[in-house]
Short mmCIF file of C-alpha atoms in Angstrom, two decimals:
data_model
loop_
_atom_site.label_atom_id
_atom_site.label_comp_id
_atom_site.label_asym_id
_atom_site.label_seq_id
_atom_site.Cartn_x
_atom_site.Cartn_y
_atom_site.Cartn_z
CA UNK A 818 -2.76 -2.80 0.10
CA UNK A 819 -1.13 -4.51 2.83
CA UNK A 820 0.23 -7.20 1.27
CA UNK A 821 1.75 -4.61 -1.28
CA UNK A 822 3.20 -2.71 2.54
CA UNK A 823 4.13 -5.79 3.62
CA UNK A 824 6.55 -6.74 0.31
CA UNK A 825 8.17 -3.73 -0.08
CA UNK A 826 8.93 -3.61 3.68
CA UNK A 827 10.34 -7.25 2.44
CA UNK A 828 11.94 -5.80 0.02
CA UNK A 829 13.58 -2.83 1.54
CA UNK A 830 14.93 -5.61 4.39
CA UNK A 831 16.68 -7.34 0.99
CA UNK A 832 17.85 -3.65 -0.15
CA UNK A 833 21.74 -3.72 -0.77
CA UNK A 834 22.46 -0.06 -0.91
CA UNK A 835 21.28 -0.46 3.11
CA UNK A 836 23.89 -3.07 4.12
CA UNK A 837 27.08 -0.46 3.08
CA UNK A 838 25.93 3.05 1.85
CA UNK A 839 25.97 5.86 4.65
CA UNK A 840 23.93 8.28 2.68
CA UNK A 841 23.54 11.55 4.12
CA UNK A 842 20.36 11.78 2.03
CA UNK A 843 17.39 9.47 2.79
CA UNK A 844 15.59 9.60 -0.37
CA UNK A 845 18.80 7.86 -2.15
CA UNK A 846 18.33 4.91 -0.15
CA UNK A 847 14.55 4.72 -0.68
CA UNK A 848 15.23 5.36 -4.57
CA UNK A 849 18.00 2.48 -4.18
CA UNK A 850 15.22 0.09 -2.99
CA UNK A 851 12.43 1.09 -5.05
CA UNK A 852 12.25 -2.24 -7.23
CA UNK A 853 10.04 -0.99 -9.83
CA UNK A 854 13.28 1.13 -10.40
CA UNK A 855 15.98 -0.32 -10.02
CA UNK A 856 14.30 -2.84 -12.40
CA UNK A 857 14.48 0.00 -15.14
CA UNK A 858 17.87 0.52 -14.60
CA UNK A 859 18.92 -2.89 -14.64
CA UNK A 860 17.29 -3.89 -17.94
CA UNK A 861 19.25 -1.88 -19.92
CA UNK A 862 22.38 -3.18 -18.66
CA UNK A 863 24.78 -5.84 -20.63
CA UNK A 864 24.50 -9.43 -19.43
CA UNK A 865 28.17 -9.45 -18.06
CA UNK A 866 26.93 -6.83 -15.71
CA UNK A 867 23.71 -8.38 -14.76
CA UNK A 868 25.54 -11.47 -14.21
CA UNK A 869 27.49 -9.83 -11.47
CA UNK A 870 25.48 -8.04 -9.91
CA UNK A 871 23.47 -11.17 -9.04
CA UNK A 872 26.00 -11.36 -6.20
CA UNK A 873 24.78 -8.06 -4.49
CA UNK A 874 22.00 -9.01 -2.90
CA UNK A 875 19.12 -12.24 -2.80
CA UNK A 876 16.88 -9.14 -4.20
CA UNK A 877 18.83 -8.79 -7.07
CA UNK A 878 19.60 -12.32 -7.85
CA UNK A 879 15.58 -12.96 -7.46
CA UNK A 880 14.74 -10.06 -9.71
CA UNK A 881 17.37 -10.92 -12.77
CA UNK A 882 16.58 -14.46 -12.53
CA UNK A 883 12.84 -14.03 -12.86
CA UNK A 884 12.17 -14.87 -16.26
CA UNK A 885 10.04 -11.99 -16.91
CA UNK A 886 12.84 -9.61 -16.28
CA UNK A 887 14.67 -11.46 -19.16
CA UNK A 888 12.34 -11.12 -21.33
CA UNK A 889 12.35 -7.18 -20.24
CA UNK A 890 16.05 -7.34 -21.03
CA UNK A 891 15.80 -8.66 -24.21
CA UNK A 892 12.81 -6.53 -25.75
CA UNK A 893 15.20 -3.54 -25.00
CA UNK A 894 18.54 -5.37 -26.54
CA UNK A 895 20.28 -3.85 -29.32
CA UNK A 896 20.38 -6.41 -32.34
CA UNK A 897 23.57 -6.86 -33.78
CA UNK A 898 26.39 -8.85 -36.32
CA UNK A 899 28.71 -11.60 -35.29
CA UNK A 900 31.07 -12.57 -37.41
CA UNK A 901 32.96 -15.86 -37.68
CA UNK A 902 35.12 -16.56 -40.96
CA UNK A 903 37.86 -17.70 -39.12
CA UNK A 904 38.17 -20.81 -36.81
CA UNK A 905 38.18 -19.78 -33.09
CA UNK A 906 38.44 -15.88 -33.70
CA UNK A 907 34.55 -13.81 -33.23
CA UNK A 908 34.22 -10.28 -34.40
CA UNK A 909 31.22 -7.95 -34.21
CA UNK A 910 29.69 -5.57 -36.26
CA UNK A 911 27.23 -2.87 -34.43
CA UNK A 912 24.99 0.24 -36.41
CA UNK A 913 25.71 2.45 -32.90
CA UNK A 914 29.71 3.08 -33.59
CA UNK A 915 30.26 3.29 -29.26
CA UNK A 916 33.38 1.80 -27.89
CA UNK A 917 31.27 -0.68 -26.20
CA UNK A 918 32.51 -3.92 -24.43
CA UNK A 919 31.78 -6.94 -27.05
CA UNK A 920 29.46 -9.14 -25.41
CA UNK A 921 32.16 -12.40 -26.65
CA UNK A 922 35.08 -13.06 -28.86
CA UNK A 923 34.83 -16.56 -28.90
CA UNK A 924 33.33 -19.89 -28.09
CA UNK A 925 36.24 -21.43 -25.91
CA UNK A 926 34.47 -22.10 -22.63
CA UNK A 927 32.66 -25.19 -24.56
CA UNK A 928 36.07 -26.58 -24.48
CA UNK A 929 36.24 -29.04 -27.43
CA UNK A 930 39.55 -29.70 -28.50
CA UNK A 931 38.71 -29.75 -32.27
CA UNK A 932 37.54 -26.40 -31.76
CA UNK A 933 33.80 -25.41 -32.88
CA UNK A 934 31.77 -23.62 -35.62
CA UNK A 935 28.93 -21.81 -35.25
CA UNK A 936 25.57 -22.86 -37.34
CA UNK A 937 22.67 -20.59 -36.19
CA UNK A 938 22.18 -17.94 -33.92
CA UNK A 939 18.17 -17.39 -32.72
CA UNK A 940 17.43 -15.09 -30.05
CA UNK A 941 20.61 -14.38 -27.92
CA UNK A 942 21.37 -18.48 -28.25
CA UNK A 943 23.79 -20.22 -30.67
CA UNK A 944 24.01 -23.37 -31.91
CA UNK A 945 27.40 -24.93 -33.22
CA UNK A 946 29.44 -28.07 -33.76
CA UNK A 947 33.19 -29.53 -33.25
CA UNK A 948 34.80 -29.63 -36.60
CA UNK A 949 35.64 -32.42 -38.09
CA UNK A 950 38.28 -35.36 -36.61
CA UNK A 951 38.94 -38.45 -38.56
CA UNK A 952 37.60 -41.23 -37.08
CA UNK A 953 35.14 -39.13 -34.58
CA UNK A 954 31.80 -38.32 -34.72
CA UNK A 955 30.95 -34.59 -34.55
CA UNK A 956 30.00 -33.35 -31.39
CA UNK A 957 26.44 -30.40 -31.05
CA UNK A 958 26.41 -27.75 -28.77
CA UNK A 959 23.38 -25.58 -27.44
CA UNK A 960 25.30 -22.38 -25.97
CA UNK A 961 24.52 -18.96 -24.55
CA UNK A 962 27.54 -17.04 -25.47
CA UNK A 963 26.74 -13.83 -22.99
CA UNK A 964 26.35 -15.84 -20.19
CA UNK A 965 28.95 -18.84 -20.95
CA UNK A 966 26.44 -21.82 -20.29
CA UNK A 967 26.40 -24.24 -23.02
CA UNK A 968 24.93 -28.09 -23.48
CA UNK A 969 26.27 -30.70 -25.40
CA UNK A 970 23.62 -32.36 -27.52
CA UNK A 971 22.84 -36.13 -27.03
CA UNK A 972 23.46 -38.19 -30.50
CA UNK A 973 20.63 -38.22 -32.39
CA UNK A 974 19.22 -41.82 -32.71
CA UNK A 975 16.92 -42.58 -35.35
CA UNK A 976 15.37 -46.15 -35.63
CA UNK A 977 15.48 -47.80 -38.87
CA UNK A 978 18.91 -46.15 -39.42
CA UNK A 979 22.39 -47.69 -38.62
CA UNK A 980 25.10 -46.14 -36.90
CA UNK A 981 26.69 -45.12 -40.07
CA UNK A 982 23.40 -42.48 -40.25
CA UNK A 983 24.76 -39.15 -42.19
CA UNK A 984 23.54 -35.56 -40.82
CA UNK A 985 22.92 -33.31 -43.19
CA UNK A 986 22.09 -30.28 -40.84
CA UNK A 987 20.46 -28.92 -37.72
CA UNK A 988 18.56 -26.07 -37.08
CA UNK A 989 17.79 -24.22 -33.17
CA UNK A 990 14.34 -22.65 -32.96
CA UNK A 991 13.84 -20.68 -29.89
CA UNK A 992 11.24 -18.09 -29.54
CA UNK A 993 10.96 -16.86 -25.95
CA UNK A 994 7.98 -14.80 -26.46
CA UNK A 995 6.27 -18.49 -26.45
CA UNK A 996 8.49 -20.69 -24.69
CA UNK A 997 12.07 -20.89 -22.19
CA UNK A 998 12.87 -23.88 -23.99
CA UNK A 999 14.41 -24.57 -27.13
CA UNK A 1000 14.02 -27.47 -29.87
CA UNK A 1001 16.44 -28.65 -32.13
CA UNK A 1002 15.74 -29.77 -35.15
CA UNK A 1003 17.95 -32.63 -36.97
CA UNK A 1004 17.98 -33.85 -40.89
CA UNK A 1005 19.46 -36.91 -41.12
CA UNK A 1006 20.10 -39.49 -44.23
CA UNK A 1007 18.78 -43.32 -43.46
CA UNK A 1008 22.43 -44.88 -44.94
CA UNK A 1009 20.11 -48.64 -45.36
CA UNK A 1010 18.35 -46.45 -48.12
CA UNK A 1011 19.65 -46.97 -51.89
CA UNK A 1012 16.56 -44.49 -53.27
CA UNK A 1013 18.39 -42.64 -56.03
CA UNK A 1014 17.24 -39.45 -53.84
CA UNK A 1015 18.21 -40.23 -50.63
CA UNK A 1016 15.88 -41.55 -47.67
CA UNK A 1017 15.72 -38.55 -45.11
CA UNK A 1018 14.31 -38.49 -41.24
CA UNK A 1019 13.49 -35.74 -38.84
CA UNK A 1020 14.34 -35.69 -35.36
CA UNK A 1021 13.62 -33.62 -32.54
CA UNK A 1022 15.55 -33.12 -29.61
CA UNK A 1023 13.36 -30.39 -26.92
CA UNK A 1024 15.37 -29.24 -24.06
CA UNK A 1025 12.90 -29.24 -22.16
CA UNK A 1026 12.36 -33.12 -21.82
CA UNK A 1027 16.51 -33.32 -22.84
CA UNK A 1028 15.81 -36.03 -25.34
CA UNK A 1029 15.53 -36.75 -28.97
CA UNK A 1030 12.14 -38.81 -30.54
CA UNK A 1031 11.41 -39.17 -34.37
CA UNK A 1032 8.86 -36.90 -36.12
CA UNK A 1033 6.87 -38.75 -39.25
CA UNK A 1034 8.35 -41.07 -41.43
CA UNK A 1035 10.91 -40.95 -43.44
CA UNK A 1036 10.99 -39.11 -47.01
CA UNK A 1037 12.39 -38.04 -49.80
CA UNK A 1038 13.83 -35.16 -51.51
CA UNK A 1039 15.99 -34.34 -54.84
CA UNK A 1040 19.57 -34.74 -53.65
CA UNK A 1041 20.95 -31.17 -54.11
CA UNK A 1042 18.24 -29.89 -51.53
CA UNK A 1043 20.71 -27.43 -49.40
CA UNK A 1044 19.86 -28.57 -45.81
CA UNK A 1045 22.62 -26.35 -44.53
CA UNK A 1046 21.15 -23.18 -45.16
CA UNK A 1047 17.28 -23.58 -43.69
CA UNK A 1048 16.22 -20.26 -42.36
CA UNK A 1049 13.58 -20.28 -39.27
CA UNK A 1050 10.51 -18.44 -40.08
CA UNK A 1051 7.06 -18.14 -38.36
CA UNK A 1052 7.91 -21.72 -36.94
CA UNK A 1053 8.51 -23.19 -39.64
CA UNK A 1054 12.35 -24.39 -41.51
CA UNK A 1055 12.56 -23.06 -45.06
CA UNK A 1056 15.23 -24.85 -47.24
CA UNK A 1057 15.80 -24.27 -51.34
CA UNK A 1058 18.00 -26.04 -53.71
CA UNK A 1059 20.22 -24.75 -55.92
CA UNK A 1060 17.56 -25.29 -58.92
CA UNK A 1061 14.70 -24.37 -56.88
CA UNK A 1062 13.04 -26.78 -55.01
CA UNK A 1063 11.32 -26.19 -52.11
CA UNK A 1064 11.28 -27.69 -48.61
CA UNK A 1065 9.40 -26.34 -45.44
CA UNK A 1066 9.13 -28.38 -41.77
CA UNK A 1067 6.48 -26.41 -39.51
CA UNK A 1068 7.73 -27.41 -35.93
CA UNK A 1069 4.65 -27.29 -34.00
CA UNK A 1070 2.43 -29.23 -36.57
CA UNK A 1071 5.58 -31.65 -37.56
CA UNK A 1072 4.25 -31.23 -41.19
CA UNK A 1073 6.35 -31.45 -43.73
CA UNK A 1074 5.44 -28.96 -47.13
CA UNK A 1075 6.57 -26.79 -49.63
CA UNK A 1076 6.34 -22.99 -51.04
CA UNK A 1077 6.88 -20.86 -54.22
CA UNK A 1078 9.41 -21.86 -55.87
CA UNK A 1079 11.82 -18.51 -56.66
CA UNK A 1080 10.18 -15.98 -59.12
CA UNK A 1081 13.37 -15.44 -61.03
CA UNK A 1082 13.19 -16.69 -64.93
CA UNK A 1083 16.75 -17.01 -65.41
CA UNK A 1084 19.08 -20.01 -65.28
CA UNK A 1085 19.70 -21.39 -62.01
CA UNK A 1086 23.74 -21.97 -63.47
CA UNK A 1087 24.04 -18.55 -64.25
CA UNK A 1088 23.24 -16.78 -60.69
CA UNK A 1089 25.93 -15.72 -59.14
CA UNK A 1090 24.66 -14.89 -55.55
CA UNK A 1091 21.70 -15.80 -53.09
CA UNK A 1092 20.41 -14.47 -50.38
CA UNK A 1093 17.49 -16.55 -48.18
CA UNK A 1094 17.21 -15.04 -45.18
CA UNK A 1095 14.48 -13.74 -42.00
CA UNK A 1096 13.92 -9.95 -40.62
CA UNK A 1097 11.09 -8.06 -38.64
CA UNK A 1098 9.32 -11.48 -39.18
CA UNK A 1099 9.81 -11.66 -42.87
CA UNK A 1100 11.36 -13.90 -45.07
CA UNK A 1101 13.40 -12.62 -48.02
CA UNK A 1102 14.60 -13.88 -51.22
CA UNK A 1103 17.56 -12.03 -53.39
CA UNK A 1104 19.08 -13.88 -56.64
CA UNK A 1105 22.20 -11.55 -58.17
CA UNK A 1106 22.81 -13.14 -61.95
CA UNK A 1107 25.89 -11.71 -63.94
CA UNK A 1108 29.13 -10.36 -62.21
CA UNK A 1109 28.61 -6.66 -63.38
CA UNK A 1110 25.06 -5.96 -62.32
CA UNK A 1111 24.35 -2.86 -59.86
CA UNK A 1112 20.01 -4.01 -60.04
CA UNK A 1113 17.89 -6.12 -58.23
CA UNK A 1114 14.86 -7.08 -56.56
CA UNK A 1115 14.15 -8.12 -52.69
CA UNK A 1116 11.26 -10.50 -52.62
CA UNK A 1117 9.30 -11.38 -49.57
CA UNK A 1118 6.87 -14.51 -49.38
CA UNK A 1119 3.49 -13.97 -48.02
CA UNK A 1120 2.27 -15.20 -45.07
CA UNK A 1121 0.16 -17.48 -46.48
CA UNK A 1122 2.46 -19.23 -48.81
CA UNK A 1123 0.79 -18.25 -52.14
CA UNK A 1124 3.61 -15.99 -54.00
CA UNK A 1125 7.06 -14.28 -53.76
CA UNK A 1126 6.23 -10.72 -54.06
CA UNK A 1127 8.57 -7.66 -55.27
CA UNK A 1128 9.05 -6.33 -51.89
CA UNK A 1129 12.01 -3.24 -53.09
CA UNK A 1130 13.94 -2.73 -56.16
CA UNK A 1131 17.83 -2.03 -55.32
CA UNK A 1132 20.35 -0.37 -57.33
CA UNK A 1133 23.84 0.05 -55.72
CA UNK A 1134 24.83 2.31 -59.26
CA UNK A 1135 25.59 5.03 -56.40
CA UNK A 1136 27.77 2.68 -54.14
CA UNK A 1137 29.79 1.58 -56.81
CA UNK A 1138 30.31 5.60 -57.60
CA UNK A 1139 31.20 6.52 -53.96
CA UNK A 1140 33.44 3.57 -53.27
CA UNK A 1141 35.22 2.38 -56.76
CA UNK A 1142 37.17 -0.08 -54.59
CA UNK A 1143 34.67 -2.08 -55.22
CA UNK A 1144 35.30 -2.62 -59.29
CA UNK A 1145 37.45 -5.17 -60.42
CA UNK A 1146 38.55 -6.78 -63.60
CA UNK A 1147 38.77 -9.95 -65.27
CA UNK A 1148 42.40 -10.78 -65.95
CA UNK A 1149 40.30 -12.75 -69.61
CA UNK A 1150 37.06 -11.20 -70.55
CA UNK A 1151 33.96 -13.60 -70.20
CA UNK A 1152 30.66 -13.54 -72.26
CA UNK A 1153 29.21 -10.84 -70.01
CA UNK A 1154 32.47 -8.47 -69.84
CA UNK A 1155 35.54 -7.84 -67.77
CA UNK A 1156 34.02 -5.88 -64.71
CA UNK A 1157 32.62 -6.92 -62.16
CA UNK A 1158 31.41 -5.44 -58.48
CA UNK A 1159 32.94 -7.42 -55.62
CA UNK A 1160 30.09 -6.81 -53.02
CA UNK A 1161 28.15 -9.86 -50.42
CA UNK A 1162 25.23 -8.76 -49.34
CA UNK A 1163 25.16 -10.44 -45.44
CA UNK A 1164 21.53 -9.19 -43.98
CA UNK A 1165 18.32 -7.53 -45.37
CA UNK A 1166 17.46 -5.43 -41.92
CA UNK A 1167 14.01 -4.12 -41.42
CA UNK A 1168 15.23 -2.21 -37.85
CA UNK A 1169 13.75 0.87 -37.22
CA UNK A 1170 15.31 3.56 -39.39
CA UNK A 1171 15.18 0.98 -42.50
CA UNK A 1172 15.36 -1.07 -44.12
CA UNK A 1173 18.69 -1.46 -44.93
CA UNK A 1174 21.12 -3.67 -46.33
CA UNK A 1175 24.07 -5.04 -44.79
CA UNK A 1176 26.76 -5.16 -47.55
CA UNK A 1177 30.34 -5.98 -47.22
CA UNK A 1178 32.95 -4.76 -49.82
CA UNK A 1179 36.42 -5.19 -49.91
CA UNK A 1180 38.02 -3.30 -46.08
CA UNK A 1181 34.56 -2.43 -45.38
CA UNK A 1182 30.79 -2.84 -44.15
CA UNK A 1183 28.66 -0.57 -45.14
CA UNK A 1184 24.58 -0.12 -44.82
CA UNK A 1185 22.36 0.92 -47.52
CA UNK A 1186 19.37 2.73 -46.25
CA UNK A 1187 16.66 1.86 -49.12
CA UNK A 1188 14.58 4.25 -48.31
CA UNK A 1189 16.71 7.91 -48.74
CA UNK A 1190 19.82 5.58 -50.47
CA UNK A 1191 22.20 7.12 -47.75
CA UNK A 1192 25.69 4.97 -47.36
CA UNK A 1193 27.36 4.60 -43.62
CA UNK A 1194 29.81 2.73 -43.12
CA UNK A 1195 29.36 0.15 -40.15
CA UNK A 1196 31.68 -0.35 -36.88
CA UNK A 1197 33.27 -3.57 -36.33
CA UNK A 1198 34.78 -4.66 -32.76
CA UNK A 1199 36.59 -7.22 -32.39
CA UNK A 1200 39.88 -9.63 -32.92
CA UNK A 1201 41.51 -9.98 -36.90
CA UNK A 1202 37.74 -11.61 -37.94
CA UNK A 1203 36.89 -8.18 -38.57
CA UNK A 1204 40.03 -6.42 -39.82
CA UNK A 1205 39.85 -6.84 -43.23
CA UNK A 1206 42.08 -6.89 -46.10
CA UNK A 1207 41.30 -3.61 -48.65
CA UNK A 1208 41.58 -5.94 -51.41
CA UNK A 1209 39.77 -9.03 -50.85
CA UNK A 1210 36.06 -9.96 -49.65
CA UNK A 1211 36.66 -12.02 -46.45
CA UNK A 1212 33.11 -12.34 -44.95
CA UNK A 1213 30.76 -14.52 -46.76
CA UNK A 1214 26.77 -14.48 -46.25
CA UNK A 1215 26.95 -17.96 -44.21
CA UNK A 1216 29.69 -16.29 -42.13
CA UNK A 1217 27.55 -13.70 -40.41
CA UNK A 1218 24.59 -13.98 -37.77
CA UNK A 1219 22.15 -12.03 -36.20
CA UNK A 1220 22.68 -11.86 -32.14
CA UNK A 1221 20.92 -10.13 -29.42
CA UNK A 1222 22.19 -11.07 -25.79
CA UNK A 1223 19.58 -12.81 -23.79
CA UNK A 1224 19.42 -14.62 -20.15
CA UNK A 1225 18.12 -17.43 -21.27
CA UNK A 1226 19.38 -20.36 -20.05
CA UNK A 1227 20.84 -23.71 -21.99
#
């Protein structure tokens, strides 16, 4: 007990409102140093804020620094959509339609002069990459967009593989309920290789030693595996090719596996959308074939690997009614008819309230509550990456990511 006397006495010393409020009222200074609640407060404040008000007092700047309180501050975060289908330009896209400050617009404070791309967004941080220059390598990026840190990413350096070593993708996996640091995890192609397949090796930069080492040897795969779109699930990288291979990299064990191949029976040439993607700690599977279909399933992989299972059946029959903006025609009729839906679906979200889908349609975004089939149309904030034309899909599923703000540091 008097240790617990002795650091809130500390504490009240370190109290800012003291220093300049003249409060007629004494219990509004002893509420204004009451940690325990101004804690409370605090964690449901945007980083921007908390980031400023680090300079009111050493109290404060101990208390949002702790890591604990960021991990407060992030359990209570809002989850939402940033958009990026145009180079340099960020929009958001929020279920809560408030005229809220967006947390960023764009990536400029790295300060590459190509200009960057983002790749993956896991937990509040972001992962991106120059775009191309001829002649120059591209250049990797670690970055906290709410707080404006960011790290440049030491080349990758595999042995056995010459400088003229091809990267076929990277992939962040952060998971601060386990860890402050971050790994990244590289794919690259061993150029000395003339397997008819390829000759692929892993590497694994952690930032919390800042340095890259090799993980197992290298191997091969069929060469239209689609390293670009891996999706981060229990700890493990999921990747699927066009035909249906399967690829899976668990971090921790640095084991290399596969899963399921798709359930769906139809040809791999006729599908005209994908969606492989991770929510509520899921990981979900939709294949679209023909241009004119309203039906489909959601399928979900078990946790143990052994099937894709029928998670919900969807039929957007009563979108297409409500919002006929959607229909278009053929200017030639094909083998399946003139009509077709123009429709991406971006997210499956299993948020409380859900799940929903996150659809965009030409001029909007809209969510599809599965449950009651209820339509609302979504809020976007942000520069022209979110003002869309009324006649044309602009936003593609690998243009969108998932982004909470976070603390965490680079």
């Amino acid at each position: 007990m008097r240790s617990d006397h002795s650091e809130n006495r500390k504490m009240a010393s370190l109290c800012p409102i003291s220093n300049f409020l003249s409060d007629p009222f004494p219990a509004a200074e002893e509420i204004a140093c009451n940690q325990d609640l101004i804690t409370l407060i605090l964690i449901r404040l945007p980083v921007k804020s908390l980031l400023r008000f680090k300079c009111v007092s050493k109290n404060w700047l101990y208390l949002i620094s702790n890591p604990q309180f960021s991990t407060r501050h992030r359990s209570l975060a809002s989850a939402g959509i940033i958009l990026c289908p145009t180079p340099g330009l960020i929009g958001h896209l929020s279920h809560h339609c408030r005229n809220s400050e967006q947390p960023f617009t764009s990536l400029n404070f790295i300060g590459d002069s190509a200009g960057v791309k983002v790749l993956q967004s896991i937990n509040g941080l972001v992962l991106c990459c120059s775009y191309h220059e001829p002649g120059k390598r591209r250049s990797y990026y670690v970055c906290n967009p709410s707080t404006r840190q960011f790290l440049m990413l030491p080349p990758p350096n595999a042995d056995g593989c010459d400088s003229c070593t091809t990267i076929f993708c990277v992939n962040l996996a952060f998971d601060p309920s386990k860890s402050p640091h971050y790994q990244v995890i590289c794919v690259q192609n061993c150029s000395s290789s003339s397997t008819a397949y390829g000759n692929y090796q892993i590497e694994i930069y952690s930032s919390e030693t800042g340095t890259w080492r090799l993980s197992g040897s290298p191997f091969v795969v069929p060469s239209d595996m689609v390293f670009e779109n891996g999706v981060l699930w229990n700890g493990t990288i999921h990747w699927i090719s066009p035909k249906g291979a399967t690829l899976c990299f668990d971090i921790d064990q640095e084991r290399l596996g596969s899963m399921p191949s798709p359930p769906s029976h139809e040809r791999w040439d006729k599908r005209r959308f994908r969606y492989f993607g991770e929510s509520g700690g899921h990981l979900h599977l939709v294949e679209i074939y023909g241009p004119s279909t309203t039906q489909f399933q959601v399928f979900e992989m078990e946790t143990d690997y052994s099937r894709w299972i029928p998670k919900y059946d969807i039929d957007i029959a009563a979108i297409v009614d409500e919002l006929p903006g959607m229909v278009r025609e053929y200017l030639e009729p094909l083998e399946y008819g003139s009509r077709f839906y123009a429709f991406v679906l971006l997210f499956i979200q299993e948020i409380e309230g859900g799940p929903f889908l996150l659809l965009h349609i030409p001029g909007k975004f809209i969510s599809y509550n599965i449950k009651d089939r209820s339509i609302k149309e979504i809020c976007g904030f942000g520069p022209k990456s979110t003002e869309t034309n009324t006649s044309a899909l602009q936003i593609g599923c690998f243009n969108a990511y998932q982004f909470v703000e976070t603390l965490a540091s680079v």
